XYZ file of C-alpha atoms in Angstrom:
667
model
C 8.290 -15.022 -26.890
C 9.290 -11.502 -25.818
C 6.667 -9.405 -27.583
C 6.559 -6.453 -25.203
C 9.511 -4.149 -24.617
C 9.449 -1.746 -21.662
C 12.044 1.031 -21.721
C 12.481 2.937 -18.464
C 12.990 6.680 -18.930
C 14.639 7.991 -15.780
C 17.880 9.717 -16.765
C 18.694 12.993 -18.541
C 15.374 14.799 -18.300
C 15.424 18.584 -18.607
C 13.417 20.674 -16.162
C 12.377 24.304 -15.819
C 9.834 26.119 -13.667
C 7.484 28.590 -15.361
C 6.741 31.177 -12.695
C 5.712 33.774 -15.292
C 3.698 31.247 -17.339
C 5.606 31.933 -20.553
C 5.796 28.346 -21.739
C 2.567 28.132 -23.698
C 2.867 31.508 -25.419
C 6.516 30.809 -26.308
C 5.644 27.244 -27.396
C 8.177 25.445 -25.211
C 6.370 22.240 -26.155
C 7.747 22.784 -29.677
C 11.003 24.694 -29.234
C 12.212 23.125 -25.987
C 12.981 24.596 -22.585
C 15.181 27.717 -22.812
C 16.809 27.639 -19.359
C 16.513 24.011 -18.292
C 18.645 21.950 -15.957
C 19.108 18.184 -15.886
C 17.100 16.082 -13.411
C 16.377 12.436 -12.811
C 12.884 10.959 -12.695
C 11.155 10.575 -10.223
C 11.454 14.283 -9.453
C 9.708 17.010 -7.482
C 10.728 20.648 -7.368
C 9.314 21.083 -3.853
C 12.476 19.735 -2.233
C 14.697 22.007 -4.357
C 16.206 25.056 -2.697
C 14.141 28.128 -3.460
C 11.116 26.192 -4.723
C 9.973 24.444 -1.539
C 6.716 26.440 -1.478
C 6.242 26.880 -5.223
C 2.815 25.837 -6.451
C 2.413 26.486 -10.126
C 3.536 25.479 -13.594
C 6.748 23.663 -14.535
C 8.023 21.814 -17.609
C 9.962 18.649 -18.387
C 11.625 17.647 -21.647
C 13.187 14.387 -22.818
C 14.932 13.301 -26.036
C 13.242 10.006 -26.878
C 15.031 7.689 -29.297
C 12.643 5.732 -31.533
C 14.151 2.806 -33.433
C 13.288 2.251 -37.091
C 12.691 -1.389 -36.123
C 9.605 -0.252 -34.216
C 7.679 0.779 -37.301
C 4.380 -1.071 -37.352
C 4.431 -1.372 -33.557
C 2.161 0.220 -30.962
C 4.099 2.760 -28.883
C 2.695 3.907 -25.550
C 3.972 6.219 -22.822
C 3.150 5.201 -19.256
C 3.364 7.788 -16.482
C 3.065 6.117 -13.068
C 2.080 9.443 -11.472
C 2.367 13.159 -12.208
C 1.263 15.576 -9.523
C -1.006 16.934 -10.676
C -2.429 18.342 -13.937
C -0.320 17.312 -16.916
C -0.234 17.997 -20.659
C 1.981 15.915 -22.924
C 3.445 16.808 -26.329
C 5.634 14.869 -28.758
C 7.460 16.710 -31.502
C 5.301 19.774 -30.891
C 1.997 17.912 -31.160
C -0.407 17.423 -28.259
C -0.508 13.725 -27.348
C -2.857 13.901 -24.387
C -3.470 15.150 -20.868
C -4.289 13.929 -17.392
C -6.090 16.155 -14.903
C -7.651 16.062 -11.418
C -5.690 13.040 -10.118
C -2.034 13.274 -9.188
C -1.347 9.771 -7.830
C -2.816 7.427 -10.454
C -1.037 6.044 -13.517
C -2.072 6.900 -17.065
C -1.031 5.699 -20.533
C -0.952 7.610 -23.847
C -0.635 6.299 -27.403
C 2.207 8.173 -29.123
C 2.344 6.031 -32.286
C 0.915 8.664 -34.674
C 3.391 11.314 -33.519
C 6.769 9.551 -33.587
C 9.670 9.977 -36.004
C 11.464 6.695 -36.513
C 15.226 6.382 -36.497
C 15.809 9.685 -34.712
C 15.328 11.573 -31.489
C 11.847 12.768 -30.593
C 11.203 15.665 -28.231
C 8.839 14.647 -25.415
C 7.573 17.610 -23.381
C 5.381 17.525 -20.279
C 3.872 20.507 -18.479
C 2.885 20.016 -14.830
C 0.777 22.237 -12.582
C 0.408 21.595 -8.841
C -1.654 24.681 -7.972
C -4.557 24.189 -5.588
C -7.706 23.220 -7.450
C -11.443 23.003 -6.786
C -11.707 20.404 -9.543
C -9.227 17.856 -8.223
C -9.030 15.366 -5.415
C -7.730 16.315 -2.921
C -9.548 19.662 -3.055
C -7.692 22.965 -2.701
C -5.285 22.659 0.265
C -7.624 20.649 2.505
C -5.382 17.632 2.885
C -2.752 16.621 5.365
C 0.228 15.556 3.283
C 2.753 17.134 0.927
C 1.511 18.534 -2.396
C 4.837 18.003 -4.151
C 4.626 18.872 -7.854
C 6.406 17.035 -10.636
C 6.805 13.710 -12.393
C 6.879 11.987 -9.037
C 6.970 8.357 -10.222
C 8.512 6.363 -13.045
C 8.015 6.934 -16.766
C 8.324 4.165 -19.352
C 7.890 3.534 -23.066
C 5.927 0.374 -23.939
C 6.546 -1.177 -27.357
C 4.225 -3.982 -28.513
C 2.250 -5.311 -31.452
C -0.747 -3.339 -32.610
C -3.186 -5.570 -30.707
C -2.104 -5.136 -27.121
C -3.200 -5.423 -23.510
C -4.117 -2.274 -21.638
C -4.712 -3.981 -18.284
C -5.699 -7.312 -16.756
C -8.173 -7.953 -13.947
C -7.423 -11.431 -12.614
C -9.201 -13.174 -9.735
C -7.475 -16.024 -7.901
C -10.372 -17.646 -6.044
C -9.816 -20.426 -3.486
C -12.476 -23.079 -2.866
C -12.583 -24.445 0.669
C -13.802 -27.770 1.963
C -17.142 -27.425 3.747
C -16.842 -25.838 7.204
C -13.060 -26.010 6.958
C -10.007 -23.870 6.320
C -8.616 -26.599 4.044
C -8.425 -25.590 0.383
C -9.651 -28.072 -2.206
C -8.875 -26.116 -5.366
C -8.672 -22.673 -6.864
C -9.702 -20.895 -10.025
C -7.831 -18.229 -11.950
C -10.202 -16.197 -14.096
C -10.728 -12.652 -15.248
C -10.688 -10.293 -18.173
C -8.324 -8.269 -20.326
C -8.875 -4.764 -21.648
C -7.298 -4.427 -25.076
C -5.622 -1.530 -26.792
C -5.347 -1.087 -30.535
C -7.006 -2.707 -33.514
C -9.121 -5.250 -31.641
C -10.895 -2.547 -29.619
C -12.627 -1.271 -32.768
C -12.899 -4.241 -35.097
C -13.614 -7.141 -32.696
C -10.870 -9.142 -34.381
C -10.360 -12.842 -33.604
C -7.497 -13.336 -31.158
C -5.651 -16.368 -29.883
C -5.024 -16.274 -26.157
C -2.268 -18.307 -24.547
C -2.521 -18.409 -20.753
C 0.283 -19.765 -18.552
C 0.294 -20.124 -14.751
C 3.596 -20.383 -12.880
C 4.311 -21.120 -9.222
C 7.812 -21.130 -7.754
C 9.271 -21.031 -11.292
C 7.296 -24.120 -12.379
C 4.609 -24.127 -15.066
C 1.558 -25.630 -13.367
C -1.280 -24.899 -15.815
C -1.849 -23.563 -19.323
C -4.519 -23.100 -21.946
C -4.753 -21.792 -25.487
C -7.934 -20.817 -27.302
C -9.416 -18.479 -29.914
C -11.725 -15.707 -28.799
C -13.438 -12.612 -30.165
C -12.990 -9.302 -28.386
C -16.216 -7.677 -27.288
C -15.840 -3.893 -27.373
C -12.208 -4.247 -26.463
C -12.720 -6.759 -23.642
C -11.587 -10.384 -23.508
C -13.293 -12.695 -21.030
C -10.656 -15.265 -20.108
C -11.567 -18.901 -19.620
C -11.148 -20.131 -16.022
C -8.163 -22.324 -15.147
C -8.447 -24.774 -12.246
C -5.481 -25.025 -9.851
C -5.344 -28.053 -7.555
C -4.851 -27.256 -3.851
C -3.257 -23.838 -4.261
C -1.122 -22.386 -1.481
C -2.912 -19.444 0.089
C -1.665 -15.868 0.338
C -1.360 -14.695 3.947
C 0.675 -11.927 5.540
C 2.936 -14.596 7.099
C 2.876 -16.821 4.003
C 2.607 -14.575 0.938
C 2.425 -17.300 -1.728
C 2.223 -15.869 -5.240
C 1.283 -17.281 -8.631
C 2.431 -15.680 -11.880
C -0.168 -15.283 -14.606
C 1.270 -14.833 -18.087
C -1.012 -13.951 -20.987
C 0.161 -13.898 -24.607
C -1.934 -12.523 -27.475
C -1.527 -13.911 -30.993
C -3.038 -12.628 -34.232
C -2.743 -14.754 -37.381
C -0.269 -16.941 -35.516
C 2.041 -14.079 -34.554
C 2.459 -12.902 -30.990
C 1.462 -9.249 -30.600
C 1.739 -8.650 -26.844
C 2.320 -10.369 -23.538
C 1.931 -9.402 -19.902
C 2.874 -11.153 -16.654
C 1.638 -10.346 -13.180
C 1.479 -11.950 -9.750
C -1.728 -12.928 -7.984
C -2.487 -14.613 -4.679
C -5.212 -17.020 -3.632
C -6.846 -15.580 -0.544
C -10.280 -14.916 0.845
C -10.986 -11.957 3.104
C -14.551 -11.302 4.228
C -16.656 -10.351 7.210
C -19.051 -12.604 9.111
C -20.982 -10.754 11.791
C -18.486 -8.558 13.596
C -15.519 -10.785 12.716
C -12.936 -10.311 9.988
C -11.970 -13.627 8.370
C -8.770 -14.211 6.428
C -8.873 -17.561 4.639
C -11.783 -18.576 6.895
C -9.899 -17.799 10.126
C -11.112 -14.999 12.435
C -8.215 -12.554 12.820
C -7.555 -9.409 14.829
C -4.646 -7.449 13.411
C -2.149 -4.791 14.449
C -1.131 -2.112 11.973
C 0.272 1.346 11.460
C -0.282 4.062 8.873
C 2.655 5.463 6.948
C 2.696 8.872 5.260
C 4.985 8.546 2.195
C 6.818 11.473 0.653
C 8.197 12.609 3.984
C 11.978 12.404 3.601
C 13.077 16.047 3.209
C 15.608 15.192 0.494
C 13.245 13.111 -1.661
C 9.675 14.218 -0.988
C 7.100 12.452 -3.160
C 9.840 11.539 -5.635
C 10.885 8.470 -3.656
C 12.614 5.615 -5.428
C 11.646 1.983 -5.048
C 14.599 1.507 -2.678
C 13.382 4.415 -0.529
C 9.900 2.913 -0.290
C 11.206 -0.528 0.610
C 13.264 0.765 3.525
C 10.139 2.183 5.165
C 8.014 -0.867 4.352
C 10.611 -2.972 6.157
C 10.177 -0.743 9.198
C 6.433 -1.434 9.139
C 6.953 -5.189 9.046
C 9.669 -5.058 11.707
C 7.156 -3.235 13.927
C 4.925 -6.353 13.722
C 2.339 -4.423 11.735
C 0.562 -6.488 9.076
C -2.155 -4.037 7.990
C -2.020 -0.428 6.815
C -3.920 2.208 4.876
C -2.930 5.044 2.572
C -4.831 8.320 2.219
C -3.938 8.461 -1.480
C -3.059 6.058 -4.273
C 0.377 4.462 -4.226
C 2.755 3.075 -6.833
C 2.551 -0.431 -8.248
C 6.137 -1.013 -7.117
C 5.188 -0.341 -3.503
C 2.246 -2.751 -3.782
C 4.469 -5.387 -5.434
C 6.622 -5.391 -2.302
C 3.548 -5.717 -0.077
C 2.433 -8.683 -2.210
C 5.796 -10.411 -1.847
C 6.302 -9.710 1.849
C 2.814 -9.862 3.314
C 1.327 -6.470 4.183
C -2.428 -5.883 3.904
C -3.297 -2.520 2.345
C -6.341 -0.290 2.064
C -5.764 2.110 -0.825
C -7.959 5.208 -0.816
C -9.437 7.918 -3.004
C -7.983 11.151 -1.548
C -11.100 12.781 -0.120
C -9.883 14.529 3.044
C -12.355 16.606 5.100
C -13.530 18.772 2.185
C -16.027 19.535 0.826
C -18.340 19.220 3.792
C -21.178 18.232 1.444
C -19.783 16.384 -1.609
C -21.965 16.720 -4.711
C -22.569 15.078 -8.092
C -19.810 17.110 -9.746
C -17.240 15.790 -7.283
C -18.638 12.284 -7.725
C -17.514 12.345 -11.373
C -13.936 13.046 -10.273
C -14.127 10.414 -7.530
C -15.242 7.857 -10.111
C -12.237 8.762 -12.266
C -9.983 8.150 -9.252
C -11.694 4.847 -8.493
C -11.423 3.569 -12.053
C -7.770 4.528 -12.471
C -6.839 3.108 -9.060
C -8.727 -0.161 -9.350
C -8.005 -1.093 -12.966
C -4.249 -0.654 -12.442
C -4.066 -2.273 -8.984
C -6.821 -4.876 -9.143
C -4.477 -7.872 -9.169
C -2.528 -7.134 -5.983
C -3.430 -9.673 -3.279
C -2.138 -7.273 -0.624
C -5.087 -4.948 -1.258
C -7.912 -6.087 0.986
C -10.106 -2.986 0.603
C -10.729 0.163 -1.392
C -11.210 3.311 0.665
C -13.742 5.902 -0.505
C -12.376 8.750 1.582
C -11.401 10.091 4.979
C -13.216 12.424 7.390
C -15.700 14.083 5.003
C -18.419 15.172 7.475
C -19.706 11.658 8.011
C -22.780 12.747 10.011
C -24.240 14.643 7.038
C -27.057 13.007 5.032
C -25.593 14.255 1.751
C -22.228 12.653 2.554
C -24.000 9.358 3.276
C -25.838 9.464 -0.072
C -22.595 10.370 -1.834
C -20.715 7.433 -0.300
C -23.595 5.079 -1.147
C -23.407 6.162 -4.800
C -19.631 5.896 -4.874
C -19.736 2.427 -3.327
C -22.172 1.209 -5.976
C -19.782 2.421 -8.664
C -16.756 0.807 -7.001
C -18.693 -2.480 -6.908
C -18.956 -2.372 -10.712
C -15.149 -2.232 -10.843
C -14.466 -4.826 -8.130
C -17.145 -6.922 -6.497
C -14.740 -9.069 -4.491
C -13.039 -6.667 -2.087
C -14.223 -4.730 0.919
C -15.197 -1.083 0.373
C -14.903 1.382 3.262
C -15.235 4.996 4.335
C -13.073 6.257 7.228
C -14.875 8.485 9.749
C -13.787 10.822 12.518
C -17.395 11.355 13.623
C -18.962 7.923 14.182
C -18.576 8.344 17.952
C -21.117 11.201 17.934
C -24.113 9.262 16.578
C -23.002 5.907 15.198
C -26.264 4.904 13.510
C -26.210 8.119 11.414
C -22.639 8.041 10.151
C -21.306 7.469 6.650
C -18.875 4.768 7.784
C -21.941 2.513 8.093
C -22.070 2.484 4.284
C -18.829 0.504 4.230
C -18.231 -3.201 4.727
C -16.063 -2.394 7.735
C -16.624 0.381 10.243
C -13.508 2.556 10.209
C -13.042 5.054 13.022
C -10.335 7.631 13.594
C -10.294 7.769 17.410
C -8.844 10.882 19.023
C -10.684 10.743 22.337
C -8.530 12.646 24.819
C -7.236 15.074 22.174
C -9.229 16.220 19.094
C -12.428 14.513 20.288
C -12.383 15.732 23.876
C -12.754 13.748 27.072
C -15.256 10.992 26.294
C -15.710 7.562 27.848
C -14.025 5.332 25.274
C -15.646 2.143 26.542
C -19.122 3.677 26.235
C -18.348 4.989 22.756
C -17.207 1.572 21.531
C -20.315 -0.075 22.997
C -22.524 2.463 21.210
C -20.815 1.665 17.883
C -21.248 -2.070 18.510
C -24.951 -1.596 19.270
C -25.534 0.471 16.134
C -23.725 -2.030 13.866
C -23.710 -5.492 15.512
C -22.998 -7.215 12.192
C -19.945 -5.213 11.100
C -16.373 -5.386 12.404
C -14.788 -2.173 13.637
C -11.323 -1.023 12.592
C -9.683 1.749 14.572
C -8.173 3.389 11.510
C -6.189 6.036 13.415
C -5.200 6.704 17.017
C -2.181 8.437 18.440
C -0.781 11.813 19.458
C -0.798 14.816 17.137
C 1.996 17.230 18.000
C 2.454 20.118 18.355
C -1.322 20.637 18.598
C -1.197 18.451 21.721
C 1.784 18.328 24.029
C 3.455 15.536 25.905
C 5.982 14.319 23.360
C 6.920 10.726 22.779
C 6.225 9.613 26.390
C 2.595 10.656 25.929
C 2.518 8.944 22.525
C 3.619 5.691 24.179
C 1.016 6.123 26.909
C -1.794 6.629 24.366
C -0.620 3.626 22.363
C -0.470 1.357 25.388
C -3.605 2.504 27.221
C -5.892 2.650 24.195
C -4.650 -0.671 22.841
C -5.386 -2.228 26.223
C -8.985 -1.004 26.017
C -9.461 -2.008 22.364
C -8.300 -5.541 23.139
C -11.315 -6.009 25.416
C -13.813 -5.523 22.583
C -14.266 -8.586 20.373
C -15.866 -6.543 17.587
C -12.632 -4.621 16.935
C -10.922 -6.457 14.093
C -7.843 -4.281 13.570
C -5.890 -1.337 14.950
C -3.960 1.084 12.731
C -1.785 3.424 14.770
C -1.156 6.931 13.429
C 1.487 7.222 12.422
C 4.681 5.393 11.658
C 6.529 8.611 10.857
C 6.598 12.323 11.376
C 5.539 13.524 7.970
C 5.962 16.388 5.549
C 2.691 18.177 4.939
C 1.593 21.507 3.524
C -0.567 21.796 6.672
C 2.370 21.253 9.018
C 2.652 23.338 12.180
C 6.364 22.687 12.662
C 9.235 23.646 10.385
C 9.118 25.398 7.033
C 9.811 24.688 3.393
C 10.690 21.079 2.729
C 10.901 20.543 6.516
C 7.323 21.637 7.174
C 5.831 18.721 9.053
C 3.571 17.274 11.694
C 5.159 15.438 14.588
C 2.875 12.418 14.882
C 5.221 9.518 14.318
C 7.192 6.754 15.964
C 10.075 7.767 13.678
C 11.227 11.191 12.516
C 11.039 12.408 8.902
C 14.391 10.771 8.194
C 13.167 7.400 9.478
C 15.052 7.434 12.772
C 13.065 5.467 15.396
C 11.856 7.028 18.633
C 11.155 5.011 21.806
C 7.492 4.756 20.687
C 8.605 2.653 17.700
C 9.855 -0.077 20.034
C 6.625 0.192 22.031
C 4.639 -0.328 18.817
C 6.771 -3.348 17.923
C 6.229 -4.923 21.342
C 2.463 -4.372 21.263
C 2.175 -5.949 17.804
C 4.158 -9.100 18.596
C 1.954 -12.198 18.175
C 4.318 -14.444 20.166
C 6.068 -13.819 23.454
C 8.481 -15.721 25.673
C 6.532 -16.276 28.849
C 8.955 -18.323 30.904
C 12.537 -19.669 30.875
C 13.964 -22.237 33.266
C 16.977 -24.523 33.605
C 16.764 -28.215 34.393
C 19.442 -30.098 36.329
C 21.027 -31.577 33.215
C 21.684 -28.100 31.813
C 18.660 -28.254 29.509
C 17.177 -24.839 28.864
C 13.380 -24.857 28.458
C 11.407 -21.935 27.023
C 7.647 -21.385 27.152
C 6.156 -19.407 24.265
C 2.596 -18.098 24.101
C 0.500 -16.871 21.161
C -1.657 -13.802 21.890
C -5.434 -14.096 21.848
C -6.647 -10.481 21.748
C -4.917 -8.023 19.403
C -3.070 -9.384 17.587
C -4.906 -12.691 17.309
C -4.199 -15.172 14.527
C -2.799 -18.665 14.096
C 0.926 -18.915 13.512
C 2.940 -21.520 11.639
C 6.447 -21.702 10.235
C 7.932 -19.501 12.982
C 11.389 -20.178 14.421
C 13.163 -19.433 17.667
C 16.789 -18.493 17.014
C 19.255 -18.588 19.933
C 22.792 -17.256 19.993
C 24.148 -18.740 23.226
C 27.328 -20.449 22.195
C 30.418 -19.257 20.387
C 30.307 -19.483 16.603
C 26.846 -20.962 16.290
C 23.153 -20.193 16.216
C 20.539 -22.703 17.245
C 17.247 -22.679 15.359
C 14.200 -24.337 16.873
C 10.993 -24.779 14.896
C 7.984 -23.417 16.744
C 4.976 -25.707 16.252
C 1.741 -24.263 14.802
C -0.173 -22.397 17.488
C -3.751 -21.173 17.543
C -4.514 -17.902 19.364
C -4.062 -18.484 23.088
C -1.961 -21.630 22.675
C 1.433 -22.155 24.305
C 4.340 -24.506 23.681
C 7.628 -25.540 25.279
C 10.970 -25.744 23.481
C 14.093 -27.269 25.047
C 17.754 -27.549 24.141
C 20.945 -28.663 25.926
C 23.508 -26.021 26.832
C 27.209 -26.683 26.278
C 28.989 -25.077 29.192
C 32.415 -24.620 27.684
C 31.263 -22.465 24.786
C 28.625 -20.382 26.577
C 28.646 -16.722 25.496
C 28.798 -13.891 28.013
C 25.645 -12.416 26.450
C 22.889 -14.687 25.106
C 20.457 -13.441 22.443
C 17.158 -14.760 21.155
C 14.928 -13.886 18.218
C 11.481 -15.127 17.214
C 11.326 -15.008 13.414
C 8.338 -15.020 11.111
C 8.300 -17.245 7.995
C 8.919 -14.099 5.921
C 12.224 -13.562 7.741
C 11.128 -10.572 9.800
C 11.752 -10.707 13.532
C 8.631 -10.686 15.712
C 10.554 -10.355 18.984
C 14.174 -10.355 20.075
C 16.368 -9.547 23.041
C 18.689 -10.899 25.694
C 17.990 -13.874 27.890
C 16.625 -12.629 31.188
C 19.292 -11.903 33.784
C 17.943 -14.634 36.038
C 18.436 -17.278 33.337
C 21.968 -16.159 32.494
C 22.915 -16.122 36.178
C 21.551 -19.636 36.581
C 23.522 -20.817 33.552
C 26.694 -19.291 34.945
C 26.031 -20.811 38.381
C 25.582 -24.279 36.858
C 28.856 -23.868 34.987
C 30.718 -22.812 38.138
C 29.269 -25.680 40.185
C 30.352 -28.121 37.536
């Protein structure tokens, strides 16, 4: 029942900058672009030679084929992100616009403007000039302001009664005082597009739930739309498998709309059953107290791609995050659905944020309107991703100011109307001054950017953390950034490693710290960068360079984030090798299950040993016989997570290999 067709529009776009702003007066939206060149979407001009620093107007054009078979259908254009202010025309007629938000998706109805059975000229103007009306404001933000159609574009063809978006909750129900799951409920609502939004037409809803390619539940019923909204009936799922960063179990929800017995639209999406909440100063994932290690990544940093990264580009960096044993992250601005899909499938917790960054110092009611636009567009399109544990309201906006506190309180109340089930946070770089009077206290988690020793001066970190604990004894603390910011502060990667190791050691002592997010994974392109110029303008803050090449600090981050370690190895007289593994009980701290120890000790074979479930602080012993004749010169081990990522790996210690060799010689 394929009632929705999605056509990706990536190839053969035409592009032209408009330095002299001639496009409107010469009606390029009607006549086409006079001096265009061919580009592929996603695209940004700020990595093109000669336009690295261009902030202004540019145009895109595309010849869109519309089939005669689509007459009577609803035709919509979806832009996953255009940075930043965009106007859209089809066949010379204005279809719509999207302003003030350059990282959120938007959809336009083009049905009234199409010509069937022929090519249609789609034209988009884009302006990435600094703006007082947008978020982020002016140039007060620390990432690249790459202009263009920076994410995918697609044409959606459906029946006239169609789904705009779904908001689905997958809610687990636990046995009393237990982490065991009794059942789960899938429920939610659908926002409609088309006829039913105006006429409240009767609709038949068919709901199907799939898990591991098996249909496990379904329902079909008639319902009336209420002002374009459908409230879906709950479906009970017996003993659902929970979503966890080590066990990212997903369920596919498929909804089909029928009108007069004919299917008009369908949409499928993945959800995960998981519960994440705070109790006192603990963060609980599926009822288990957890303390997590993470890192922040600044996308758009590869000099050849900029913000126009492909899905493959994004995945390569996400793999680096997981390989570094980081299971939690945050983004200063909204990301693509494709990036979040990967985090859903592979287990990476995400805080996605509205891009407030340091300005204005006193946000007002006018800015609140724009922030609400950002919140609505971010949450309605990304609501269903189980990887998203929290919505961020902003970063470093004068958190000690009473007006900022009132602003964040108002914004939080609005976000709660969009999503009452997730955490909502504000990230502060000022809570250490006077914790009880800081805007981060508005959030469900305290989030602190800690730069004691650099930006914040020489303070006593232990005293600062105690003062935060005393001000908010019932809220967990997340260190949302810490690290070394070069070239503002010197010392290079050795100092970065020292900060990572010494600060992490101190944080681990404080039970109220629920997570650490190191800043940052990568050196990153930014229009505020002190090093380099053009598309290479950057800040040197990362454990990798802008091309993704790891520095020594990357390995240090990976070692610090490892939940399991090999504590001891010894040989018994019968050539049995015994290994002692221990699960950390500070940061990180969480129960593990489904892990494996993989050993490459003998020619042509790998030995896999299942590691038993371990609570934080637990240890176990694993043993295996060694066959002398086939012993390798170099013996490797790897501890693997259930998701396939390695948590630790290396060579057997020299002492163990020497003992093995000695036993062989004696024999």
